[in-house]
Amino acid sequence: MYGGGYVFSDPEHQIPPDDPEKLAEFEARIDRGEKIEPQDWMPYEYRRQLIRLIEQHAHSEIMGALPEGAWITRAPGFKRKLALIAKVQDEVGHAQLLYSAAETLGKSRADMVNDLLSGKSKYSNVFNYPAKTWADVAVIGFLIDAAAIVNQVANSKGSYGPYCRALERICYEESFHLKQGYDAFVALATGTKSQRAMLQDAVNRWYRPIIHFFGPPDQESKHSKQLMRWKVKMASNDDMRNQFLDSYVPKVLELDITFPDPELRKDPQTGRWQFGDPDWAEFYRVINGDGPCNAERLAVRRLAEAQGRWIRQAIMNPQQSVTIPFA
Amino acid sequence: MIDDKSGIQWNSEDPRVQRLGTFFADFHPLQQPEEWVTYEVFHQRRRGEQHVHVGSVHAPDPELALVFAKEQFARRQHCSSLWVVPSSQIHISGYENEDMFSTTPDKTYREASGYRLRHKISSYKQAQLHESDR
């Protein structure tokens, strides 16, 4: 599912200087539109930011499977149950693909899993909200997946080969997710009065987290300019959010479902979407571990890890040592 | 529901969480051997086609690598056969030697389209025709 990680600059972190000659060669390769492969030289900061980005993306896929997974037993009807099982399986598969891509940069999978379980790593804000009704599953499947696709299509044109290849595969599978989400959304929107009320309630609760999903407004920082130059970040948070609103707000409004924001409108002059203050303080609270469901999600994830331990140990091969995948 | 260990009260919307009764809220890090080696996966869509590299999986042995590869790379698209190879068994030429693959910029002599004969045959026939006219 779920879009790239957030890029936070931490001025504390010491960035060692790169060899200027190799850096020039590296940047020339990116300017020519060539992909960077794991065996290539790359700047320290390029590697560090990519590990963070891909790792956060992988964690988001894993954690994103939890709110929807809880609805498999309660999905209305056999076909929707089958589709939801397939979708949740895909999300977990996407995490595997992304972990492999991040591993090629030198961080082991065990370290990534441990950083998630210990609460050190971040993941997408949206999965720390509850899925109260079936309409939440419809909203996640339609609007959150759509938001993620905007992110992922952009990132798949980035510069790092293994990440791009993983994303191409992911985007191919996501198209079915989006369509089944839209199908569930439309079924409720064109249904009975109480179905419509349930959907409207879910949209009201998810509107703000979705605005948050793309990350805070971009500051003109040297940092993000460099990441754009290196094609780690392909578009600004605001541009991606705008692209999403442009494509999907009309699809919701035409079903006479509304958004709980009187200021949401497209400026006819600039063509940009405007919205009311989404309370970025809430975004930071959620992303730093203090959202409505952070503790529960992490507990469920730890439980899964603990329950799987006996089988991992049973098939463990003590002679083996870790290898890094090639591509 | 109250977690036995932490004493935290959970008001979860998730029926599984309500059923669990307790949480393993403690964090037990993964140990080194729990992280398996990687296998590169090659996927053949249909009999007669090439096996194509599609990615990698972590597995403790080749048998399970095939099981994971099936789940990861053959759950959607058609598949007739999979290969798995330990990543450490693959030998690569390395991008530092990438320039050895570019020899002469003009390789038309290696392509069928680099050989144009029709005009020669036509002008030969033309010449023959004039010959017989005489």
Coordinates of N, CA, C and O in Angstrom, one line a residue, chain A residues 23-83:
Chain A
L23 N 31.4 11.8 -6.0 CA 30.1 12.4 -5.9 C 29.7 13.0 -7.3 O 28.5 12.9 -7.7
A24 N 30.6 13.7 -8.0 CA 30.3 14.3 -9.3 C 29.9 13.2 -10.3 O 29.0 13.3 -11.1
E25 N 30.6 12.0 -10.2 CA 30.4 10.9 -11.1 C 29.0 10.3 -10.8 O 28.2 10.1 -11.7
F26 N 28.6 10.2 -9.5 CA 27.3 9.7 -9.1 C 26.2 10.6 -9.6 O 25.2 10.2 -10.1
E27 N 26.4 11.9 -9.4 CA 25.3 12.9 -9.8 C 25.2 12.9 -11.3 O 24.1 13.1 -11.8
A28 N 26.3 12.8 -12.0 CA 26.2 12.7 -13.5 C 25.4 11.5 -13.9 O 24.6 11.6 -14.9
R29 N 25.6 10.4 -13.2 CA 24.8 9.2 -13.6 C 23.3 9.5 -13.4 O 22.5 9.1 -14.2
I30 N 23.0 10.1 -12.3 CA 21.6 10.4 -12.0 C 21.0 11.3 -13.0 O 19.9 11.2 -13.5
D31 N 21.8 12.3 -13.4 CA 21.4 13.3 -14.4 C 21.1 12.7 -15.7 O 20.2 13.1 -16.5
R32 N 21.9 11.6 -16.0 CA 21.6 10.9 -17.3 C 20.4 10.0 -17.2 O 20.1 9.3 -18.2
G33 N 19.8 9.9 -16.1 CA 18.6 9.1 -15.9 C 18.9 7.6 -15.6 O 18.1 6.8 -15.7
E34 N 20.2 7.3 -15.3 CA 20.6 6.0 -15.0 C 20.3 5.6 -13.6 O 20.2 6.4 -12.7
K35 N 20.0 4.3 -13.4 CA 19.7 3.9 -12.0 C 21.0 3.6 -11.3 O 22.0 3.2 -11.8
I36 N 20.9 3.7 -9.9 CA 22.0 3.3 -9.1 C 21.7 1.9 -8.6 O 20.6 1.6 -8.2
E37 N 22.7 1.1 -8.6 CA 22.6 -0.3 -8.2 C 23.4 -0.5 -6.9 O 24.3 0.3 -6.6
P38 N 23.0 -1.6 -6.1 CA 23.6 -1.7 -4.8 C 25.2 -1.7 -4.8 O 25.8 -1.3 -3.8
Q39 N 25.8 -2.2 -5.9 CA 27.2 -2.3 -5.9 C 27.9 -1.0 -6.2 O 29.1 -0.9 -6.1
D40 N 27.2 0.0 -6.6 CA 27.7 1.3 -7.0 C 28.1 2.1 -5.7 O 27.6 2.0 -4.7
W41 N 29.1 3.0 -5.9 CA 29.4 4.0 -4.9 C 28.2 4.9 -4.7 O 27.6 5.2 -5.7
M42 N 27.9 5.3 -3.5 CA 26.9 6.3 -3.3 C 27.2 7.2 -2.1 O 27.9 6.7 -1.2
P43 N 26.7 8.4 -2.1 CA 27.0 9.3 -1.0 C 26.4 8.7 0.3 O 25.4 8.0 0.3
Y44 N 27.1 9.0 1.4 CA 26.6 8.6 2.7 C 25.2 8.9 3.0 O 24.4 8.1 3.4
E45 N 24.8 10.2 2.7 CA 23.5 10.6 3.0 C 22.4 10.0 2.1 O 21.3 9.8 2.5
Y46 N 22.8 9.7 0.9 CA 21.9 9.0 0.0 C 21.5 7.6 0.5 O 20.3 7.3 0.6
R47 N 22.5 6.9 1.0 CA 22.3 5.6 1.5 C 21.5 5.7 2.8 O 20.5 4.9 3.0
R48 N 21.8 6.6 3.7 CA 21.1 6.7 5.0 C 19.6 7.0 4.8 O 18.8 6.4 5.4
Q49 N 19.4 8.0 3.9 CA 18.0 8.4 3.7 C 17.2 7.4 3.0 O 16.0 7.2 3.3
L50 N 17.8 6.7 2.1 CA 17.1 5.6 1.3 C 16.7 4.4 2.3 O 15.6 3.9 2.2
I51 N 17.7 4.1 3.1 CA 17.4 3.0 4.1 C 16.2 3.4 4.9 O 15.2 2.6 5.1
R52 N 16.2 4.6 5.4 CA 15.1 5.1 6.3 C 13.8 5.1 5.5 O 12.7 4.6 6.0
L53 N 13.8 5.6 4.3 CA 12.6 5.7 3.4 C 12.0 4.3 3.1 O 10.8 4.1 3.3
I54 N 12.9 3.4 2.7 CA 12.4 2.1 2.2 C 11.9 1.3 3.5 O 10.9 0.6 3.4
E55 N 12.7 1.4 4.6 CA 12.3 0.7 5.8 C 11.0 1.2 6.3 O 10.1 0.4 6.7
Q56 N 10.8 2.5 6.4 CA 9.5 3.0 6.8 C 8.4 2.6 5.9 O 7.3 2.3 6.4
H57 N 8.6 2.5 4.7 CA 7.6 2.0 3.7 C 7.3 0.6 4.0 O 6.1 0.2 4.0
A58 N 8.3 -0.2 4.2 CA 8.1 -1.7 4.5 C 7.3 -1.8 5.8 O 6.3 -2.6 5.9
H59 N 7.7 -1.1 6.8 CA 6.9 -1.2 8.1 C 5.5 -0.8 7.9 O 4.5 -1.4 8.5
S60 N 5.2 0.2 7.1 CA 3.9 0.7 6.8 C 3.0 -0.4 6.2 O 1.8 -0.5 6.5
E61 N 3.7 -1.2 5.3 CA 2.9 -2.3 4.7 C 2.5 -3.3 5.7 O 1.4 -3.8 5.7
I62 N 3.4 -3.6 6.6 CA 3.1 -4.6 7.6 C 2.1 -4.1 8.6 O 1.1 -4.8 8.9
M63 N 2.3 -2.9 9.1 CA 1.3 -2.3 10.0 C 0.0 -2.0 9.4 O -1.1 -2.1 10.0
G64 N 0.0 -1.7 8.1 CA -1.2 -1.4 7.3 C -2.1 -2.6 7.2 O -3.3 -2.5 7.0
A65 N -1.5 -3.8 7.3 CA -2.3 -5.0 7.1 C -3.1 -5.3 8.4 O -4.1 -6.0 8.4
L66 N -2.7 -4.7 9.5 CA -3.4 -5.0 10.8 C -4.8 -4.5 10.9 O -5.7 -5.3 11.2
P67 N -5.1 -3.2 10.6 CA -6.5 -2.7 10.7 C -7.4 -3.5 9.8 O -8.6 -3.8 10.1
E68 N -6.9 -3.8 8.6 CA -7.8 -4.5 7.6 C -7.9 -5.9 7.9 O -8.9 -6.5 7.7
G69 N -6.8 -6.5 8.4 CA -6.8 -7.9 8.7 C -7.8 -8.3 9.7 O -8.5 -9.3 9.7
A70 N -8.0 -7.3 10.7 CA -9.0 -7.5 11.7 C -10.4 -7.6 11.2 O -11.4 -8.1 11.8
W71 N -10.6 -7.2 9.9 CA -12.0 -7.2 9.3 C -12.2 -8.4 8.4 O -13.3 -8.6 7.9
I72 N -11.2 -9.3 8.2 CA -11.4 -10.4 7.3 C -12.6 -11.3 7.8 O -13.4 -11.7 7.0
T73 N -12.6 -11.6 9.1 CA -13.7 -12.5 9.6 C -15.1 -11.8 9.4 O -16.1 -12.5 9.5
R74 N -15.1 -10.5 9.4 CA -16.4 -9.8 9.4 C -16.7 -9.2 8.0 O -17.7 -8.4 7.9
A75 N -15.9 -9.5 7.0 CA -16.2 -8.9 5.6 C -17.5 -9.4 5.1 O -17.9 -10.6 5.3
P76 N -18.3 -8.5 4.6 CA -19.7 -8.9 4.2 C -19.7 -9.7 2.8 O -19.5 -9.1 1.8
G77 N -19.9 -10.9 2.9 CA -20.0 -11.8 1.7 C -18.7 -12.5 1.4 O -17.6 -12.0 1.8
F78 N -18.8 -13.6 0.7 CA -17.7 -14.4 0.3 C -16.7 -13.7 -0.6 O -15.5 -13.8 -0.4
K79 N -17.2 -13.0 -1.6 CA -16.3 -12.4 -2.6 C -15.4 -11.3 -1.9 O -14.2 -11.2 -2.1
R80 N -16.1 -10.5 -1.0 CA -15.3 -9.4 -0.3 C -14.3 -10.0 0.6 O -13.2 -9.5 0.9
K81 N -14.7 -11.2 1.2 CA -13.7 -11.8 2.1 C -12.5 -12.3 1.4 O -11.4 -12.1 1.8
L82 N -12.8 -13.0 0.2 CA -11.6 -13.4 -0.6 C -10.7 -12.3 -1.0 O -9.5 -12.4 -0.9
A83 N -11.3 -11.2 -1.5 CA -10.6 -10.1 -1.9 C -9.7 -9.5 -0.8 O -8.6 -9.1 -1.0

